[in-house]
PDB file of C-alpha atoms in Angstrom:
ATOM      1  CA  UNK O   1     -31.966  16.677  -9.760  1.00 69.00           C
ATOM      2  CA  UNK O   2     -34.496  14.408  -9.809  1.00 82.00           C
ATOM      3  CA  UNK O   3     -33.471  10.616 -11.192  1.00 92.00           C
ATOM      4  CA  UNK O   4     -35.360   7.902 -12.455  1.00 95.00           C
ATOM      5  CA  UNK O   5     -33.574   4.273 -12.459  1.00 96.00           C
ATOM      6  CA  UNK O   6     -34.968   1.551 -14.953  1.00 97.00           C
ATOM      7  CA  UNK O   7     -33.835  -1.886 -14.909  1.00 97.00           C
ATOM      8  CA  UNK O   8     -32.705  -3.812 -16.721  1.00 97.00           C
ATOM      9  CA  UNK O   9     -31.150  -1.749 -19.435  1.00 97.00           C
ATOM     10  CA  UNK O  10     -31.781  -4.490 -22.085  1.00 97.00           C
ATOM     11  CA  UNK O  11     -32.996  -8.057 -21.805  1.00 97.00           C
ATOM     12  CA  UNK O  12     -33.426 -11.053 -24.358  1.00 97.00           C
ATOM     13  CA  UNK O  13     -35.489 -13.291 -24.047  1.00 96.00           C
ATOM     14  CA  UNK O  14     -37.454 -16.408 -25.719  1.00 97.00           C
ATOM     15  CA  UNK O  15     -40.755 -16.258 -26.677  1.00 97.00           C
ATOM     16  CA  UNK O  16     -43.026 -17.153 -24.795  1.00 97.00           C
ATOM     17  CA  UNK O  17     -41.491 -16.323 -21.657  1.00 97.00           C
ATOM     18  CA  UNK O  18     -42.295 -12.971 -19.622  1.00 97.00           C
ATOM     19  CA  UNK O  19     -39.794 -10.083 -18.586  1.00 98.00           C
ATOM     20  CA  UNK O  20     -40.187  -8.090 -15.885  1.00 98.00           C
ATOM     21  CA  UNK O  21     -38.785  -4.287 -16.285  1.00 98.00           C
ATOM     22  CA  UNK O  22     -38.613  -2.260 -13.037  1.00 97.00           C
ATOM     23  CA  UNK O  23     -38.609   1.703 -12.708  1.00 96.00           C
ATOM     24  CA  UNK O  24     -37.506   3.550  -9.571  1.00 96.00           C
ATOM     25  CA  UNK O  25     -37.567   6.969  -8.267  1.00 94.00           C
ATOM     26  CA  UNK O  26     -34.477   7.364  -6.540  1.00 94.00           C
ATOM     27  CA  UNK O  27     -34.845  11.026  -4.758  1.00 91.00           C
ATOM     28  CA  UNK O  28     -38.265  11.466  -4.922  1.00 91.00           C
ATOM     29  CA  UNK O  29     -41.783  10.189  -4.183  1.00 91.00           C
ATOM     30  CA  UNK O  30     -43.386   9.866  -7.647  1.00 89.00           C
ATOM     31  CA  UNK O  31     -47.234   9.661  -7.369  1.00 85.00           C
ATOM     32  CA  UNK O  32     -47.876   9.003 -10.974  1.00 90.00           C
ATOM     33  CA  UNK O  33     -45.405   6.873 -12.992  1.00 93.00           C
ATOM     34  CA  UNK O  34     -45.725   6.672 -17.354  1.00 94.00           C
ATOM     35  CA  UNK O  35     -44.849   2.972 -19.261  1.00 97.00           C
ATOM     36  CA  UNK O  36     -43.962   4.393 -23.182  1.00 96.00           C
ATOM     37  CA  UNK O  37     -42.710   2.178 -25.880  1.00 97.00           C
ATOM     38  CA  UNK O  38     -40.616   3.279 -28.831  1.00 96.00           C
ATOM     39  CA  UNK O  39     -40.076   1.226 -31.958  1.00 95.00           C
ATOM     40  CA  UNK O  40     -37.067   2.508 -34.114  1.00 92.00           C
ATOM     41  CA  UNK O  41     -37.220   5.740 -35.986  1.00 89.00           C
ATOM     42  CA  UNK O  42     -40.393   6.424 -34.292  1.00 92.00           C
ATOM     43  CA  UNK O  43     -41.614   8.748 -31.260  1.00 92.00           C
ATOM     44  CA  UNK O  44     -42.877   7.662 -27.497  1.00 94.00           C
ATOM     45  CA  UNK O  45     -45.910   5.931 -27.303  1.00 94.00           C
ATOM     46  CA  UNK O  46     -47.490   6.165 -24.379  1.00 94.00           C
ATOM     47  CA  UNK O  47     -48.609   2.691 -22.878  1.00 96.00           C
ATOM     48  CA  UNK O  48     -49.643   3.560 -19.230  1.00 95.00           C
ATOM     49  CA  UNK O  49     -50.350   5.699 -16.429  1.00 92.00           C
ATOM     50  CA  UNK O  50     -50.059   4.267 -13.670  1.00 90.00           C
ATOM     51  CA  UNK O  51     -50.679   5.558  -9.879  1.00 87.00           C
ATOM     52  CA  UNK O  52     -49.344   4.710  -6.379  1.00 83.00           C
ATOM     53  CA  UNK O  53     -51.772   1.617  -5.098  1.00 81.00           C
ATOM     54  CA  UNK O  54     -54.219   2.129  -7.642  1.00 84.00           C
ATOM     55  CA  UNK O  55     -54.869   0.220 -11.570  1.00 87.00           C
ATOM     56  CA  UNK O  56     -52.815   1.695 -13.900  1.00 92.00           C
ATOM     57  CA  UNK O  57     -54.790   3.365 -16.864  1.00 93.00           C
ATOM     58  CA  UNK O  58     -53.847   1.796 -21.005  1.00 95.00           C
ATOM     59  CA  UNK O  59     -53.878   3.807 -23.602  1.00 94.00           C
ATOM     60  CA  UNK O  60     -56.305   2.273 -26.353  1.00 94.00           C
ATOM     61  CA  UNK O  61     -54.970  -0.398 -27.879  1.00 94.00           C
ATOM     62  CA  UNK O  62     -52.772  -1.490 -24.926  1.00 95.00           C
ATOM     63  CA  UNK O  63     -53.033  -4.790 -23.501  1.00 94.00           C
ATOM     64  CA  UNK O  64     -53.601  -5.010 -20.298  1.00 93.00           C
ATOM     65  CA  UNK O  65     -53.482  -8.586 -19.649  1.00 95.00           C
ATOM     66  CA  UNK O  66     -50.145  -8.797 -21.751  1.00 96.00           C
ATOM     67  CA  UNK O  67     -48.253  -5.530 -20.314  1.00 97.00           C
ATOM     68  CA  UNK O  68     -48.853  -6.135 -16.385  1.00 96.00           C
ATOM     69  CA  UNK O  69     -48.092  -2.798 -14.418  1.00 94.00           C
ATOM     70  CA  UNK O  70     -47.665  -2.329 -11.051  1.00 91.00           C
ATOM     71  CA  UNK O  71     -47.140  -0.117  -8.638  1.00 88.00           C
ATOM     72  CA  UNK O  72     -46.284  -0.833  -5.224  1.00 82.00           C
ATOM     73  CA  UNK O  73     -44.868   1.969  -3.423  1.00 89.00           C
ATOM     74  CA  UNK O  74     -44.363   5.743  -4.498  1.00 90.00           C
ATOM     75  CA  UNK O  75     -40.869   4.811  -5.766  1.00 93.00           C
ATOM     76  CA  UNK O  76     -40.966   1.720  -7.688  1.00 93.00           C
ATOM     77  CA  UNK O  77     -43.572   0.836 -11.237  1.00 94.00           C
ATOM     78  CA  UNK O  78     -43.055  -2.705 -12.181  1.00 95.00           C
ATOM     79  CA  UNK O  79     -44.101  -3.430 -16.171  1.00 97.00           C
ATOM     80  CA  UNK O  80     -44.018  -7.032 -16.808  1.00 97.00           C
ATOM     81  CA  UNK O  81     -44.361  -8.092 -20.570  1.00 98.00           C
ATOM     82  CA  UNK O  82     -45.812 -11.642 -20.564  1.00 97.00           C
ATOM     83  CA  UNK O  83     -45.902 -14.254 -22.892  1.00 97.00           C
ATOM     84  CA  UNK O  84     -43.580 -11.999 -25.176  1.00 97.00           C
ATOM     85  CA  UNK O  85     -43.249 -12.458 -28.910  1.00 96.00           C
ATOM     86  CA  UNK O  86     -40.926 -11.298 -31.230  1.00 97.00           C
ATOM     87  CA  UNK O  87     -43.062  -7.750 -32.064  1.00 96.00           C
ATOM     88  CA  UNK O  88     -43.028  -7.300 -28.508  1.00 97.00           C
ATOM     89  CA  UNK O  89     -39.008  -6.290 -29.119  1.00 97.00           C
ATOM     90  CA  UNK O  90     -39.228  -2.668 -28.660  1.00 97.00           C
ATOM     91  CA  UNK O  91     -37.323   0.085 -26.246  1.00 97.00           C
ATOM     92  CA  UNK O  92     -39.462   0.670 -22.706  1.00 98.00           C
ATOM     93  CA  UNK O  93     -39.430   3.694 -21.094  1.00 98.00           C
ATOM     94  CA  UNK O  94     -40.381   4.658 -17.909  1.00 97.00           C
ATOM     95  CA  UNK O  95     -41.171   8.267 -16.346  1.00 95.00           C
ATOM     96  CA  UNK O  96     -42.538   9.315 -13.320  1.00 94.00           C
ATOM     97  CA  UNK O  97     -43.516  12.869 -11.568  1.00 89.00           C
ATOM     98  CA  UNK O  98     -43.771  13.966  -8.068  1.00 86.00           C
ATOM     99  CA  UNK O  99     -46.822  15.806  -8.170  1.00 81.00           C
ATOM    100  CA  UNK O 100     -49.304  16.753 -11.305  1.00 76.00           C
ATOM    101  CA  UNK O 101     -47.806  19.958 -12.622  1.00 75.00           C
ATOM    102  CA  UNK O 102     -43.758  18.919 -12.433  1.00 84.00           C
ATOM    103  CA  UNK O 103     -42.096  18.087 -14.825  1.00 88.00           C
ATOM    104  CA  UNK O 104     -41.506  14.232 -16.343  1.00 90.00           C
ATOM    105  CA  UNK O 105     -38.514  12.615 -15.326  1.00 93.00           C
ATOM    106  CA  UNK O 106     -37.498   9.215 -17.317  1.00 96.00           C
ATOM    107  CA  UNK O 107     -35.442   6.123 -17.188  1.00 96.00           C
ATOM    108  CA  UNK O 108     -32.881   4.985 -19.518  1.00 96.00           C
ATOM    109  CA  UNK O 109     -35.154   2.537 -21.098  1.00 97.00           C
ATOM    110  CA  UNK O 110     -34.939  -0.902 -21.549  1.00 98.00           C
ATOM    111  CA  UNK O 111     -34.205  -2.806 -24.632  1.00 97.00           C
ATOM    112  CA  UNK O 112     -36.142  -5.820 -25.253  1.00 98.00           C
ATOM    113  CA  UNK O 113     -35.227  -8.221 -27.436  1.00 98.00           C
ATOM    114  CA  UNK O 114     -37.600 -11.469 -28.117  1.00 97.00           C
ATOM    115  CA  UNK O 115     -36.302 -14.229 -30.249  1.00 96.00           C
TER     116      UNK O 115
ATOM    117  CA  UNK T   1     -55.767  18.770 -26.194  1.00 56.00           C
ATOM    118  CA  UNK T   2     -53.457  21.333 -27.231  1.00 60.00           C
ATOM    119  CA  UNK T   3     -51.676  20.058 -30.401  1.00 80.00           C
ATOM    120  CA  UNK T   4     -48.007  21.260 -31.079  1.00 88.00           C
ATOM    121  CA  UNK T   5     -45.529  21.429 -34.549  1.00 92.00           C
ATOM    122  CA  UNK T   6     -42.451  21.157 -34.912  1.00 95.00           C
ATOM    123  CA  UNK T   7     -40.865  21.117 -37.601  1.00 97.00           C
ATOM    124  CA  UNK T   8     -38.596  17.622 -38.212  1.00 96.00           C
ATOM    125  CA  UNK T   9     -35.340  18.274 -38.703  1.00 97.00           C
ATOM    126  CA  UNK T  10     -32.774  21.405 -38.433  1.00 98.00           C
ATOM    127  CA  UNK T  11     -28.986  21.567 -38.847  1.00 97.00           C
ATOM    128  CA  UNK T  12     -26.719  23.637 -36.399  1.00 96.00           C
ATOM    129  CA  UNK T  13     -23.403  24.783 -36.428  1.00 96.00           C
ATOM    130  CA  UNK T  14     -21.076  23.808 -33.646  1.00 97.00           C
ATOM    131  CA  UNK T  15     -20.635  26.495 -31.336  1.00 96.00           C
ATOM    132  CA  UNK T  16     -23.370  28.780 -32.586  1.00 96.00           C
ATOM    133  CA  UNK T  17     -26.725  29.156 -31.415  1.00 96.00           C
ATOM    134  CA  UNK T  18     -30.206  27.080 -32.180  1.00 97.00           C
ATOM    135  CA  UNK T  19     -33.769  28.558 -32.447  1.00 98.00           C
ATOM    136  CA  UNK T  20     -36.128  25.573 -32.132  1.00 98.00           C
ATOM    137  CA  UNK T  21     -39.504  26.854 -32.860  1.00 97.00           C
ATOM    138  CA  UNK T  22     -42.663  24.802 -31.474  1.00 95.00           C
ATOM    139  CA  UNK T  23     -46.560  26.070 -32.630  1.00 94.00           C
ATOM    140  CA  UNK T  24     -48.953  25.452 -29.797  1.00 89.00           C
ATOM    141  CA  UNK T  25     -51.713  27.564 -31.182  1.00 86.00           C
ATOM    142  CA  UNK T  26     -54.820  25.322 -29.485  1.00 83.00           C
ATOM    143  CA  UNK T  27     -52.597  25.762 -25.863  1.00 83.00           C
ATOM    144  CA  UNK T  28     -54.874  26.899 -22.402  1.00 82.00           C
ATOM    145  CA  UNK T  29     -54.097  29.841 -20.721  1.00 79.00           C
ATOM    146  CA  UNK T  30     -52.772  27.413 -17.949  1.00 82.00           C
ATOM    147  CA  UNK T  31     -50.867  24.948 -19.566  1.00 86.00           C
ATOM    148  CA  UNK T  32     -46.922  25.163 -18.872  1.00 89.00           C
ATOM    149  CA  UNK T  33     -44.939  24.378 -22.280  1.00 91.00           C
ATOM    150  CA  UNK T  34     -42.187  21.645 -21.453  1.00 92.00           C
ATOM    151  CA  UNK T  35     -39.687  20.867 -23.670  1.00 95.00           C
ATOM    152  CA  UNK T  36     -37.785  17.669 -23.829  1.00 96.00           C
ATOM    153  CA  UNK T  37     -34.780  15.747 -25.434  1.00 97.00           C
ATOM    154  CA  UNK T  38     -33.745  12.644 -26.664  1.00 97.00           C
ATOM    155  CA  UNK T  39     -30.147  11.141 -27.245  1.00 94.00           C
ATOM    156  CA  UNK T  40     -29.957   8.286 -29.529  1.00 90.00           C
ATOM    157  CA  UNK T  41     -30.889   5.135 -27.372  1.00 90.00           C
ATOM    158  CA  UNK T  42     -31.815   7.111 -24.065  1.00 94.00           C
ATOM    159  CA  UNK T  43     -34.741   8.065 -22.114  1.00 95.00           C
ATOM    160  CA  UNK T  44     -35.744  11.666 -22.565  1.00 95.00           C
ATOM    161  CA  UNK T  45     -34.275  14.218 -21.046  1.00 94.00           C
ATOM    162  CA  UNK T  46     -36.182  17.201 -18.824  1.00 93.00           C
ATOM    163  CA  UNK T  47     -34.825  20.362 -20.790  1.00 96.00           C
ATOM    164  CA  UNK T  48     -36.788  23.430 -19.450  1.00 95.00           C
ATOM    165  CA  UNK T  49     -40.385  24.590 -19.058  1.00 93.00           C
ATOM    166  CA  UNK T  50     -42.716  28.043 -18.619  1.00 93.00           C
ATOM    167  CA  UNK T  51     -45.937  29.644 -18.953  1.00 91.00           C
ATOM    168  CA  UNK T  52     -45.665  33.542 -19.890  1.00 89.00           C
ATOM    169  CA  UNK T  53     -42.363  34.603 -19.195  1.00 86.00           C
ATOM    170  CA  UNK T  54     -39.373  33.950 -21.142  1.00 91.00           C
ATOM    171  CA  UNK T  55     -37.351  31.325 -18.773  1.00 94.00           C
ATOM    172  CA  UNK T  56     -33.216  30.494 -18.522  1.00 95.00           C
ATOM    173  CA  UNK T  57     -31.559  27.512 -16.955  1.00 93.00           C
ATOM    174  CA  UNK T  58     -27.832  26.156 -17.367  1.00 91.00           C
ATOM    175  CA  UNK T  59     -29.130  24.162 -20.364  1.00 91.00           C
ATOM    176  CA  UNK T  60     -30.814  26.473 -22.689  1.00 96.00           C
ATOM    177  CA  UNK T  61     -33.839  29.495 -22.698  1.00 97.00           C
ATOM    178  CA  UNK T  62     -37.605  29.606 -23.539  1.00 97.00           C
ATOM    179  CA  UNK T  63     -38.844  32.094 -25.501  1.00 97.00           C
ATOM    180  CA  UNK T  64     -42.870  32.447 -24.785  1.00 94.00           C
ATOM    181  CA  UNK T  65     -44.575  34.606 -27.274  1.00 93.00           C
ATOM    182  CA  UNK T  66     -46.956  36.993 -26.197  1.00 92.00           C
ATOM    183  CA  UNK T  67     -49.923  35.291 -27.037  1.00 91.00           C
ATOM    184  CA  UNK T  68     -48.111  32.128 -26.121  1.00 91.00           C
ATOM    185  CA  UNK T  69     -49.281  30.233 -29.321  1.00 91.00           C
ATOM    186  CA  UNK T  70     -45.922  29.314 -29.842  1.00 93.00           C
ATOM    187  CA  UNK T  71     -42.378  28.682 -28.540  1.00 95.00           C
ATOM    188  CA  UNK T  72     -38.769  28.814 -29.565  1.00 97.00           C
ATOM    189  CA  UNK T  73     -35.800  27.098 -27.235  1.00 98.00           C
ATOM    190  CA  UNK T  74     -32.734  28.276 -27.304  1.00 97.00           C
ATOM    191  CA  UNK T  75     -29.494  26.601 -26.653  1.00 97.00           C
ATOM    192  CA  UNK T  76     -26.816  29.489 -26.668  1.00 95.00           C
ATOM    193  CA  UNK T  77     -24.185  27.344 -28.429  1.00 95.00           C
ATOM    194  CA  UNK T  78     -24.774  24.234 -29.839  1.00 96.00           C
ATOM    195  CA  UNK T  79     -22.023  21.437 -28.997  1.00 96.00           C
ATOM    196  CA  UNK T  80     -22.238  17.803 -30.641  1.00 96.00           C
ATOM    197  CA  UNK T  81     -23.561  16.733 -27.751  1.00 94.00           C
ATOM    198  CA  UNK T  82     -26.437  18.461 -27.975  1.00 96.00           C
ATOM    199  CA  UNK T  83     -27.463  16.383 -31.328  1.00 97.00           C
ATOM    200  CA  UNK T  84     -30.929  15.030 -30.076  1.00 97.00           C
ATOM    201  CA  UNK T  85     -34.714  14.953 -30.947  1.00 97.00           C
ATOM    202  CA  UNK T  86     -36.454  17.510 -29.142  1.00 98.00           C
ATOM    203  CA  UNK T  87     -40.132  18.124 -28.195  1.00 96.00           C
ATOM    204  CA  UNK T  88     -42.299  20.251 -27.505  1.00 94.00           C
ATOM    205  CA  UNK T  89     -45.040  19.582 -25.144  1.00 89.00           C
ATOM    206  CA  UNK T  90     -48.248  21.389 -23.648  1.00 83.00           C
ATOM    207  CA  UNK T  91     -48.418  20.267 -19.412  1.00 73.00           C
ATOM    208  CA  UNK T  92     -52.077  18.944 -19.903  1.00 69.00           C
ATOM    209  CA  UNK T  93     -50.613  16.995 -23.214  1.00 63.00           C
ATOM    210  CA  UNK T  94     -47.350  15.848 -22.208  1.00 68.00           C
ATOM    211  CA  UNK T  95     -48.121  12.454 -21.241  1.00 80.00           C
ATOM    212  CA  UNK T  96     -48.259  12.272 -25.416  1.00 85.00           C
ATOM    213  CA  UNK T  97     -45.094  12.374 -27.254  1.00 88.00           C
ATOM    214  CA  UNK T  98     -44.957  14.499 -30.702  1.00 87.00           C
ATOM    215  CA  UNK T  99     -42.605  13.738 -33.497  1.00 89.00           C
ATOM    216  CA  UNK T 100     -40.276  16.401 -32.411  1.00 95.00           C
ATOM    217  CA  UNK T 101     -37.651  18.093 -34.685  1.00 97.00           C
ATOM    218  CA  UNK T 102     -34.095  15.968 -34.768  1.00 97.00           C
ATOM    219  CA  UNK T 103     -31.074  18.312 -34.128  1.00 98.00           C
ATOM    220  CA  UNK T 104     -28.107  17.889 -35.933  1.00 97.00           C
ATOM    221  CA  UNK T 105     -24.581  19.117 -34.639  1.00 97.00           C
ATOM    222  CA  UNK T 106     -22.436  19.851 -37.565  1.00 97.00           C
ATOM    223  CA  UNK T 107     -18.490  20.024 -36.086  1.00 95.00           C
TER     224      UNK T 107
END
């Protein structure tokens, strides 16, 4: 089946500094890739779209000078959280899909923890 | 966009089997319904997904109702490992995360 590799799996940091989380397609060429965020007891929220050598898209509300995505190459979405603070600590998700009506295929997330 | 409920939380027995029911009354005509789950602390997990017809995979089976304004999975026997939130999402939607309804395994 399709997998989706996100690294790193968690990651503290100071504040102030930036953290770089990377997502990879591993068996398939994703054209769209999806940046969510989950605080605790709460659902996805969906940060990004982002697509293969194009701008990603933010959801309202989103940053995008703060949560830089990119998106190199139809395997890898880079989401780099910059100048992080401590309500930046959340779980990241990645997902990505090989074409527009298959189905979403996610990372592990990433833990990020900003002291 | 289609809008779906869920309802938040329902309790299983090990070993027997779980009717998660999803409403998707506002759905297209061509939107798939995907259904996803979550384990505590993971990424969500591809489950199973269909349009009209009822669907079966080795993980569970999706019930489409006739008018398809609503959806039950079905996992044939629940094992603890199967304790997860679940969701319920339209194609043209499921970029957007619901609430979903949290499974729980009782041994």
């Amino acid at each position: 089946g399709a997998v989706v590799s996100q690294h790193p799996s968690w990651v503290i940091c100071k504040s102030g500094t930036s953290v770089k989380i990377e997502c990879r397609s591993l068996d398939f060429q994703a054209t769209t890739m999806f940046w969510y965020r989950q605080f605790p007891k709460q659902s996805l929220m969906l940060m990004a779209t982002s697509n293969e050598g194009s701008k990603a898209t933010y959801e309202q509300g989103v940053e995008k000078d703060k949560f830089l995505i990119n998106h190199a190459s139809l395997t890898l979405s880079t989401l780099t959280v910059t100048s992080a603070h401590p309500e930046d600590s959340s779980f990241y998700i990645c997902s990505a899909r090989q074409q527009a009506n298959s189905p979403l295929h996610f990372g592990n997330g990433t833990r990020l923890t900003v002291t | 966009d289609a809008k779906t409920t869920q309802p938040n939380s329902m309790e299983s027995n090990e070993e027997e089997p779980v009717h998660l029911p999803c409403n998707h009354s506002t759905i297209s005509g061509t939107d798939y319904i995907h259904w996803y789950r979550q384990l505590p602390s993971q990424g969500p997990e591809y489950v199973i997904h269909g349009l009209t017809s009822n669907v079966n995979n080795r993980m569970a089976s999706l019930a489409i109702a006739e008018d398809r304004k609503s959806s039950t999975l079905i996992l044939h026997r629940a094992t603890l490992r199967d304790a997860a939130v679940y969701y319920c999402i339209p194609l043209r939607n499921q970029f957007y995360f619901g609430t979903g309804t949290s499974l729980t395994v009782i041994p």
